[in-house]
Short mmCIF file of C-alpha atoms in Angstrom, two decimals:
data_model
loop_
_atom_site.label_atom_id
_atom_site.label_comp_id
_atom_site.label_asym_id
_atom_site.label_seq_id
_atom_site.Cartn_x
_atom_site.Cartn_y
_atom_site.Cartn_z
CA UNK A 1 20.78 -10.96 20.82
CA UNK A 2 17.59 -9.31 21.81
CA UNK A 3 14.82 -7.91 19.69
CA UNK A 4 16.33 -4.25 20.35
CA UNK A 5 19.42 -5.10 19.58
CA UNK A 6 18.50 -7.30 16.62
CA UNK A 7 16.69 -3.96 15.50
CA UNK A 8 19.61 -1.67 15.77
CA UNK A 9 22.01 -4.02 14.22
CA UNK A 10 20.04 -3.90 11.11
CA UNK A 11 19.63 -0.27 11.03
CA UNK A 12 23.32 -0.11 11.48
CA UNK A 13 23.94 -2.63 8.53
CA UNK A 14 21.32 -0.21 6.69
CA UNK A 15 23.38 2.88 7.28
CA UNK A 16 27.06 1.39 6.61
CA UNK A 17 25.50 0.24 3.05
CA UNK A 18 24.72 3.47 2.38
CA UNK A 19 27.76 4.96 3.72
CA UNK A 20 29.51 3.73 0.63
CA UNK A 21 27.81 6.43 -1.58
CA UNK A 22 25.53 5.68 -4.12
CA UNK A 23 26.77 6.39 -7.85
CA UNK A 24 25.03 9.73 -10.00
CA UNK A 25 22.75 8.24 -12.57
CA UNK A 26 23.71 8.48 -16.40
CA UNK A 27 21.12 9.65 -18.35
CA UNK A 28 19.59 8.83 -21.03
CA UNK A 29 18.40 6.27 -18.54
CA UNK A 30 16.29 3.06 -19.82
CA UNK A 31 14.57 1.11 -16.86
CA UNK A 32 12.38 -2.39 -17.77
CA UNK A 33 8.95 -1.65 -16.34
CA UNK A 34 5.83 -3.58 -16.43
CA UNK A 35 7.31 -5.54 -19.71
CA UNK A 36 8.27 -2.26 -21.48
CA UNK A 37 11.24 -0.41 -21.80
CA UNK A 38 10.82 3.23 -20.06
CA UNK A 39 13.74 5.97 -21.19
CA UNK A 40 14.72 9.30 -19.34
CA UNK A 41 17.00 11.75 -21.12
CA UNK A 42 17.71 13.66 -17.78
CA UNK A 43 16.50 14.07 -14.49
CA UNK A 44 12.04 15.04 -14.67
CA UNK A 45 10.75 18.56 -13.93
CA UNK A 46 7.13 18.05 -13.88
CA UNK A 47 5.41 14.93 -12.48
CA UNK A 48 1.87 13.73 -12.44
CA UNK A 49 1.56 11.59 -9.83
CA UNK A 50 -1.31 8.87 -9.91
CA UNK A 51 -1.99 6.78 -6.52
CA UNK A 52 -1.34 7.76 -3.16
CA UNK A 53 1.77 5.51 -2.47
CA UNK A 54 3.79 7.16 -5.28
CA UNK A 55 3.19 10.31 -4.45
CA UNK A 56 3.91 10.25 -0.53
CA UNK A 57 7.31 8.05 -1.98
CA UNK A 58 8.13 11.21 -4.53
CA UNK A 59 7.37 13.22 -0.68
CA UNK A 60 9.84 11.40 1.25
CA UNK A 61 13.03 11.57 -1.31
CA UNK A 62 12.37 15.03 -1.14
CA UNK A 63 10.96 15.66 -4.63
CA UNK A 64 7.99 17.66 -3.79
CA UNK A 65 8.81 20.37 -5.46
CA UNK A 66 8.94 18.27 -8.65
CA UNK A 67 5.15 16.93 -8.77
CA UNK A 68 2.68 19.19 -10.21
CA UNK A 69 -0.19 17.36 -9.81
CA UNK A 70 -1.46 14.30 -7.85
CA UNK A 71 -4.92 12.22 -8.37
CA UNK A 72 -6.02 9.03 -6.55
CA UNK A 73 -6.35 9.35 -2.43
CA UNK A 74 -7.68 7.24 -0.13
CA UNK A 75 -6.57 9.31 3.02
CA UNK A 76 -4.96 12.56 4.12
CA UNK A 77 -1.49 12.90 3.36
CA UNK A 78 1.30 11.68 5.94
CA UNK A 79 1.36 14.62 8.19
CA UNK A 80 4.68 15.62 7.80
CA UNK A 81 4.29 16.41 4.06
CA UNK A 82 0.82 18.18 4.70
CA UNK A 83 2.17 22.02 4.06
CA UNK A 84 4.12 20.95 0.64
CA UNK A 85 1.43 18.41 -0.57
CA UNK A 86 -1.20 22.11 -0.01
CA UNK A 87 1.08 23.27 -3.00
CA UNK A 88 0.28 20.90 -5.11
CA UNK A 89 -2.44 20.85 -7.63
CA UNK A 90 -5.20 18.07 -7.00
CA UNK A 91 -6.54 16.69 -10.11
CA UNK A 92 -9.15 14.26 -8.51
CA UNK A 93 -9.75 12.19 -5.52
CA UNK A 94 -9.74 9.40 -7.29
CA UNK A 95 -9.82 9.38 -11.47
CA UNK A 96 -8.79 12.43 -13.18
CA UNK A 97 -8.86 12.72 -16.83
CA UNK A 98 -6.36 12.20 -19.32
CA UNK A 99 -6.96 15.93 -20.32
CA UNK A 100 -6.18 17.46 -16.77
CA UNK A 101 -3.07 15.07 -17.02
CA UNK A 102 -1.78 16.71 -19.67
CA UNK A 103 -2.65 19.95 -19.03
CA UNK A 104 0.17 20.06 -16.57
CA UNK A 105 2.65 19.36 -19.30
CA UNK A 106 4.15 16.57 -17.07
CA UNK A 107 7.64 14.82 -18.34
CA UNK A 108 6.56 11.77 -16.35
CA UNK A 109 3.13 10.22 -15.37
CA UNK A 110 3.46 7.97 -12.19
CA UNK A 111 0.48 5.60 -11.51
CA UNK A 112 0.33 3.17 -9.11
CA UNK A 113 -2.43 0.71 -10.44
CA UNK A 114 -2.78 -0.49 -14.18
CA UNK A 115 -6.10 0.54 -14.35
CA UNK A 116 -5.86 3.92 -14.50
CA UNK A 117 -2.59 4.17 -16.85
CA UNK A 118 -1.96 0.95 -18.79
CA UNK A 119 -3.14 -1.29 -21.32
CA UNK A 120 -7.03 0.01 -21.14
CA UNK A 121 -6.23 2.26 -18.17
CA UNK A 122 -9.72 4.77 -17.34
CA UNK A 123 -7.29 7.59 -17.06
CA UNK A 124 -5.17 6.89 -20.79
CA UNK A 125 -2.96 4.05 -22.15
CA UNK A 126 0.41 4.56 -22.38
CA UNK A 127 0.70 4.73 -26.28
CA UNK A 128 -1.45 7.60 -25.65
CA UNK A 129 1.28 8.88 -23.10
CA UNK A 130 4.05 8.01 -25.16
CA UNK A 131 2.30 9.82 -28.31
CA UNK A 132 2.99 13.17 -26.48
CA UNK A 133 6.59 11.95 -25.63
CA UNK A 134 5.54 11.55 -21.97
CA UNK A 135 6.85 8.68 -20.24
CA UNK A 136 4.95 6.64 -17.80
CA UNK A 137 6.58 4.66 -14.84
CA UNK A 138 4.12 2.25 -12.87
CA UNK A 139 4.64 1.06 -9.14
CA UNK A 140 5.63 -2.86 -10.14
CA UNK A 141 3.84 -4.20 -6.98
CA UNK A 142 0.73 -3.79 -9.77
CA UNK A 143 2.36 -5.79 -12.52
CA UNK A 144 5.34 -8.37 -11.50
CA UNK A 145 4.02 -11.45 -11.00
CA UNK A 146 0.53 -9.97 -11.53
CA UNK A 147 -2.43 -10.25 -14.47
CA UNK A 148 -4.29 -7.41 -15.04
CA UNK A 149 -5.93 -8.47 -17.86
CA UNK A 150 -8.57 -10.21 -15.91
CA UNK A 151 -10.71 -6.38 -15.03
CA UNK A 152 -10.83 -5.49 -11.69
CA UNK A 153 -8.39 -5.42 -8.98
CA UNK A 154 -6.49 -7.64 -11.01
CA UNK A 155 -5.26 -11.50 -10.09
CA UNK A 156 -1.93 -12.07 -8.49
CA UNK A 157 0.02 -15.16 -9.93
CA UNK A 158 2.65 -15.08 -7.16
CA UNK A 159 2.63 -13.32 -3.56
CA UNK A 160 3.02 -9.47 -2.68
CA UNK A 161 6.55 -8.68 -1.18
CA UNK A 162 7.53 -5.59 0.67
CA UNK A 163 10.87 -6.12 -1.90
CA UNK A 164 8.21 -4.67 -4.94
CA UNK A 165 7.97 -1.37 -2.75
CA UNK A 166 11.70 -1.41 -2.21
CA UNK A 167 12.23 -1.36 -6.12
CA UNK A 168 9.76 1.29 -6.93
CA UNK A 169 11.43 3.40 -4.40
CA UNK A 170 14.88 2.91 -5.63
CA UNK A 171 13.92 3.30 -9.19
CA UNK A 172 12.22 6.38 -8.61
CA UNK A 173 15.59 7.62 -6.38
CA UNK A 174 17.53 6.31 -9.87
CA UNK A 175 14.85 8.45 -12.01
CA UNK A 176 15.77 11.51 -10.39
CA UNK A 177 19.31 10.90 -9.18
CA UNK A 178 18.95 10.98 -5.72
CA UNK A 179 20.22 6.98 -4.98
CA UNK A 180 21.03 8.22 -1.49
CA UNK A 181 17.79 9.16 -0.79
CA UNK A 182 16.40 6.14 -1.53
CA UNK A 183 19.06 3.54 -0.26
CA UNK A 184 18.46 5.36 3.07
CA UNK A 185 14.61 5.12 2.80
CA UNK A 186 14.89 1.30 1.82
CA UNK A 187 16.69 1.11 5.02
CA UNK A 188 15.18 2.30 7.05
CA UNK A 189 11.79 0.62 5.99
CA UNK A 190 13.60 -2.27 6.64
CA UNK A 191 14.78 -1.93 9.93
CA UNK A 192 11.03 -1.42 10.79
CA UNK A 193 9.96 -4.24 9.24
CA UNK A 194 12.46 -6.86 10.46
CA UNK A 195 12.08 -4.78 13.90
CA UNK A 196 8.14 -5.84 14.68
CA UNK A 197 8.83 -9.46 13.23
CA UNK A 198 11.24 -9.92 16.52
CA UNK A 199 8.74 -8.66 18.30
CA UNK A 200 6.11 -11.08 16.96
CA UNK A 201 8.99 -13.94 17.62
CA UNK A 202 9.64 -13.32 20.86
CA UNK A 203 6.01 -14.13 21.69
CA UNK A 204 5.15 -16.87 19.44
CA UNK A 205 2.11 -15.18 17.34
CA UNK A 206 1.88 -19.19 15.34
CA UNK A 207 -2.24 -20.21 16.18
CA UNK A 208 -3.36 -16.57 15.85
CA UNK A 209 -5.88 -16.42 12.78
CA UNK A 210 -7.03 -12.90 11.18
CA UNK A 211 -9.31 -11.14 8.71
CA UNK A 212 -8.88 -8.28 6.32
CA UNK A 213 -12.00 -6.57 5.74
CA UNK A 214 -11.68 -3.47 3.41
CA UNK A 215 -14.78 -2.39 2.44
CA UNK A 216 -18.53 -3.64 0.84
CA UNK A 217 -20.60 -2.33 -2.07
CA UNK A 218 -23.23 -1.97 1.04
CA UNK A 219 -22.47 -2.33 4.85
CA UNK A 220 -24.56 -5.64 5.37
CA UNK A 221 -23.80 -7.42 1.66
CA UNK A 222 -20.66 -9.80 1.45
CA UNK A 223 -17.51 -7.72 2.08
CA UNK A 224 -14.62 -7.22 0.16
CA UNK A 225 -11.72 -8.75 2.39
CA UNK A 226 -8.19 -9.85 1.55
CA UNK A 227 -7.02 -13.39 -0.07
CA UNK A 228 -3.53 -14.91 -0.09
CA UNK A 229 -1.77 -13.04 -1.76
CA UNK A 230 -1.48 -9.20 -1.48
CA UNK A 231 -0.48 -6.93 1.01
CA UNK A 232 -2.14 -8.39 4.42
CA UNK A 233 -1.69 -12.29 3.32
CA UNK A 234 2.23 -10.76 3.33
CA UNK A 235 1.60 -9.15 6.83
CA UNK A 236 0.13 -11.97 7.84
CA UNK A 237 2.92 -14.29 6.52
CA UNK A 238 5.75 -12.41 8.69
CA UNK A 239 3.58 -12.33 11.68
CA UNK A 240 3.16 -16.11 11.38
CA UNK A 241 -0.62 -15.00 11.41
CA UNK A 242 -3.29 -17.30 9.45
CA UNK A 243 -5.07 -15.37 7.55
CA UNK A 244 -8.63 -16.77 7.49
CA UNK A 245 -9.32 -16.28 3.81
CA UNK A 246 -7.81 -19.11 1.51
CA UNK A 247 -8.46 -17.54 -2.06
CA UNK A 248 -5.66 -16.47 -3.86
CA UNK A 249 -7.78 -13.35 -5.10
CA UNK A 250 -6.25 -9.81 -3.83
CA UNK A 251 -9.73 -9.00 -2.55
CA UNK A 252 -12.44 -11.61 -3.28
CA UNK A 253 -15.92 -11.30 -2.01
CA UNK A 254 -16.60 -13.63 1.39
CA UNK A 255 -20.51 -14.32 3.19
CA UNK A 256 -20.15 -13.34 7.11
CA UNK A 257 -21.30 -16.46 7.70
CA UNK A 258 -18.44 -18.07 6.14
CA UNK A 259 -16.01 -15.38 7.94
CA UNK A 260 -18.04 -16.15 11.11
CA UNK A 261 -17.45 -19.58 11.06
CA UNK A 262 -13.34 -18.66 10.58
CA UNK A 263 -13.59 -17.48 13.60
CA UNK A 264 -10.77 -15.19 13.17
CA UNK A 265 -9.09 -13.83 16.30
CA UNK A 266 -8.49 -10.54 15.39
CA UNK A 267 -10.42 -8.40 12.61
CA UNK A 268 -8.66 -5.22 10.75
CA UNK A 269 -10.84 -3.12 9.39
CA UNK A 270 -9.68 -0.28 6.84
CA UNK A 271 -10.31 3.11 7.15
CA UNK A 272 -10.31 5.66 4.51
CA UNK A 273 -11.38 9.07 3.14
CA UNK A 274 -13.03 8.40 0.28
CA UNK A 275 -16.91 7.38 -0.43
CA UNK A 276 -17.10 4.81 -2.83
CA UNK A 277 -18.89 2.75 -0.80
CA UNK A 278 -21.41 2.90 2.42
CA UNK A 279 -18.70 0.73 4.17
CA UNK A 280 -15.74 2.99 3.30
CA UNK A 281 -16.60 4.29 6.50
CA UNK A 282 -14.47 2.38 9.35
CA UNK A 283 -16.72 3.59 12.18
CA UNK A 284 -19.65 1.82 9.79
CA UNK A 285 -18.12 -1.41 9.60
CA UNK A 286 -17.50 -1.34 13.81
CA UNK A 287 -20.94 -0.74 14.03
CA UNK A 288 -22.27 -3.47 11.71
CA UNK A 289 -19.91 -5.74 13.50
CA UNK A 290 -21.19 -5.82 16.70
CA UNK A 291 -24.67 -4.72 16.12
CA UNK A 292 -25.59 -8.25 13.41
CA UNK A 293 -26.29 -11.21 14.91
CA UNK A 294 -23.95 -12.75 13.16
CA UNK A 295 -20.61 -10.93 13.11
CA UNK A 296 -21.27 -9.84 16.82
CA UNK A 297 -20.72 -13.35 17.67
CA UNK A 298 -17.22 -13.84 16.70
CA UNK A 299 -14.35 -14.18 19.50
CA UNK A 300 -13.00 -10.65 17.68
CA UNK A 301 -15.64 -9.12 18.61
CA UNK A 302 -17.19 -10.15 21.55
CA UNK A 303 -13.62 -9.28 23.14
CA UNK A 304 -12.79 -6.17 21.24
CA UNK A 305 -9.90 -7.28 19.29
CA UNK A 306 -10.63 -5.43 15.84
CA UNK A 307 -8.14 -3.31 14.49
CA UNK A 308 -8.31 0.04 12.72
CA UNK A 309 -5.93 -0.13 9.64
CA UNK A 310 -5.19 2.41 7.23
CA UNK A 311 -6.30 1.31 4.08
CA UNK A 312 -3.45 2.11 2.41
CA UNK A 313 -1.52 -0.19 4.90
CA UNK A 314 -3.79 -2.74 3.41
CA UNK A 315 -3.00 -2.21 -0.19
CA UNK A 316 0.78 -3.00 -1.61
CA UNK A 317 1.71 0.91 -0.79
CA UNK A 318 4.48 2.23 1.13
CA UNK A 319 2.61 1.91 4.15
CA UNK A 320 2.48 -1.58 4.47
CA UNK A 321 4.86 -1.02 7.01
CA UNK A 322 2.55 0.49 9.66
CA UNK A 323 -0.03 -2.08 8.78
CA UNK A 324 2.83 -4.65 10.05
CA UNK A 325 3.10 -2.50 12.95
CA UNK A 326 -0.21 -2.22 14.38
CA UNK A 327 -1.25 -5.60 13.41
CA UNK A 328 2.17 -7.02 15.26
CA UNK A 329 1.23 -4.89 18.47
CA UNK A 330 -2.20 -6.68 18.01
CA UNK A 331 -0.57 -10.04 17.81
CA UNK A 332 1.72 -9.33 21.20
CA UNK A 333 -1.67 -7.84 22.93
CA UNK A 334 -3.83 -10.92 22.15
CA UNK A 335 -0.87 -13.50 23.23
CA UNK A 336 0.01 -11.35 26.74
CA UNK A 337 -4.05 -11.35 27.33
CA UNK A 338 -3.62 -15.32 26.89
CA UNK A 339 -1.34 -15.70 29.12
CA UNK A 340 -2.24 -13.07 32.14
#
């Protein structure tokens, strides 16, 4: 079978599955998340929604009109949900407090990362949540098989999968009883997914080494760029793409000069709204790499193969997917160069 048909056949497999109807949810409704037991006596009114993933997830099973405030962006909003996303109250670009939280009167909190919602989170704790009877539901691609006891971003004991995203979205479909919704977004995702791995196959992307640079505390210090284990060692992985960096770490800090003597074939770079950092800025980071006299040396550079990525793509989000995407097409582009 070709790649096109291989792609249709799995939509089609996607589609029949959720031809058989998915079941109403029974409420009061206990889910297991993060190690604690989570309990919904009917279907939420008000959500505060912390982390970009979540929200645009809430967006696409059609719940917009449930979320009354959202906090933690890294880019604009997916296009399509631009005009009801306007609607929605913005708490903060990136931490809010645990005061405008509550002043929405939210009967669910949504976070995406630990760190702002969980055991010392910088927005609350969940006993402080759960004082107010308000339940909070985490994303679990930021707690299974994850310690985030160790500060930061965190330390991943076993390797992102796409199947973490898959869960939050069909818990959150089973939270507010729309299953169909979210069987038919899982699907679809997948279809994508298995869709530019063919394409990766039918050229043979094995040799092809990367790097995952995400940002810097300054543009010309050691950059923060991606380990084993998150979301671009698991692009990487389905590519067949060696990503450069061997630490385990989600986003340990590498010298260019080790990076430069990686060598890495192709280079994403992330690009984002916010301003945390100098090198937040994606057109910052092209610049730096071909102006030093280190970085500009590297085969990715000297022959233009750096990719734009959105950081979100980069992070264990919902849109992974198009960071599979683009880097696959980057794959396909360096391998066809090879051989014309």
């Amino acid at each position: 079978m070709n790649r096109q048909g291989l792609a249709v056949g799995v939509i089609a497999a996607g589609l029949a599955f959720i031809s058989a109807g998915a079941q109403a949810t029974d409420y009061p409704l206990t889910l297991e998340n993060c190690g604690r037991s989570v309990t919904f006596e009917k279907v939420p009114e008000r959500v505060v929604s912390l982390g970009q993933s979540n929200t645009e997830i809430l967006y696409r099973l059609g719940l917009a009109d449930k979320v009354v405030g959202t906090a933690v962006w890294f880019n604009p909003v997916a296009e399509e949900y631009r005009e009801a996303n306007a609607k929605v109250k913005r708490l903060a670009d990136n931490d809010p407090s645990f005061e405008s939280v509550v002043g929405q009167k939210p009967d669910l909190v949504t976070n995406q990362y630990q760190w702002h919602v969980g055991p010392n989170g910088a927005v609350g704790t969940v006993k402080q949540f759960n004082e107010l009877s308000i339940p909070v539901y985490t994303a679990p691609a930021d707690c299974v098989g994850k310690d985030n006891s160790t500060g930061g971003d965190g330390t991943r004991l076993d390797a992102f999968s796409m199947d973490l995203i898959y869960q939050t979205i069909s818990e959150m479909a089973l939270i507010f009883d729309v299953e169909d919704r979210g069987e038919k977004l899982v699907a679809d995702l997948r279809a994508r997914e298995q869709a530019a791995r063919v394409t990766v196959e039918s050229i043979d992307g094995s040799g092809i080494s990367a790097l995952f640079w995400f940002s810097s505390a300054e543009i010309d210090v050691d950059p923060y760029v991606a380990g084993q284990k998150g979301a671009p060692g698991y692009i990487a992985n389905i590519l067949n793409v060696r990503n450069v960096i061997e630490s385990d770490d989600e986003w340990p800090k590498v010298g260019w000069e080790t990076i430069a003597s990686a060598n890495p074939d192709i280079i994403a770079i992330g690009k984002m709204a916010r301003r945390r950092f100098p090198a937040d800025d994606w057109e910052l980071k092209m610049k730096f790499l071909k102006s030093d006299p280190v970085t500009s040396q590297m085969d990715a550079v000297r022959n233009d193969r750096i990719v734009v990525l959105d950081a979100m793509s980069m992070n264990p989000t919902i849109r992974t997917i198009d960071g599979i995407e683009l880097m696959a097409k980057a794959v396909v582009d360096l391998r066809q160069s090879q051989i014309n």
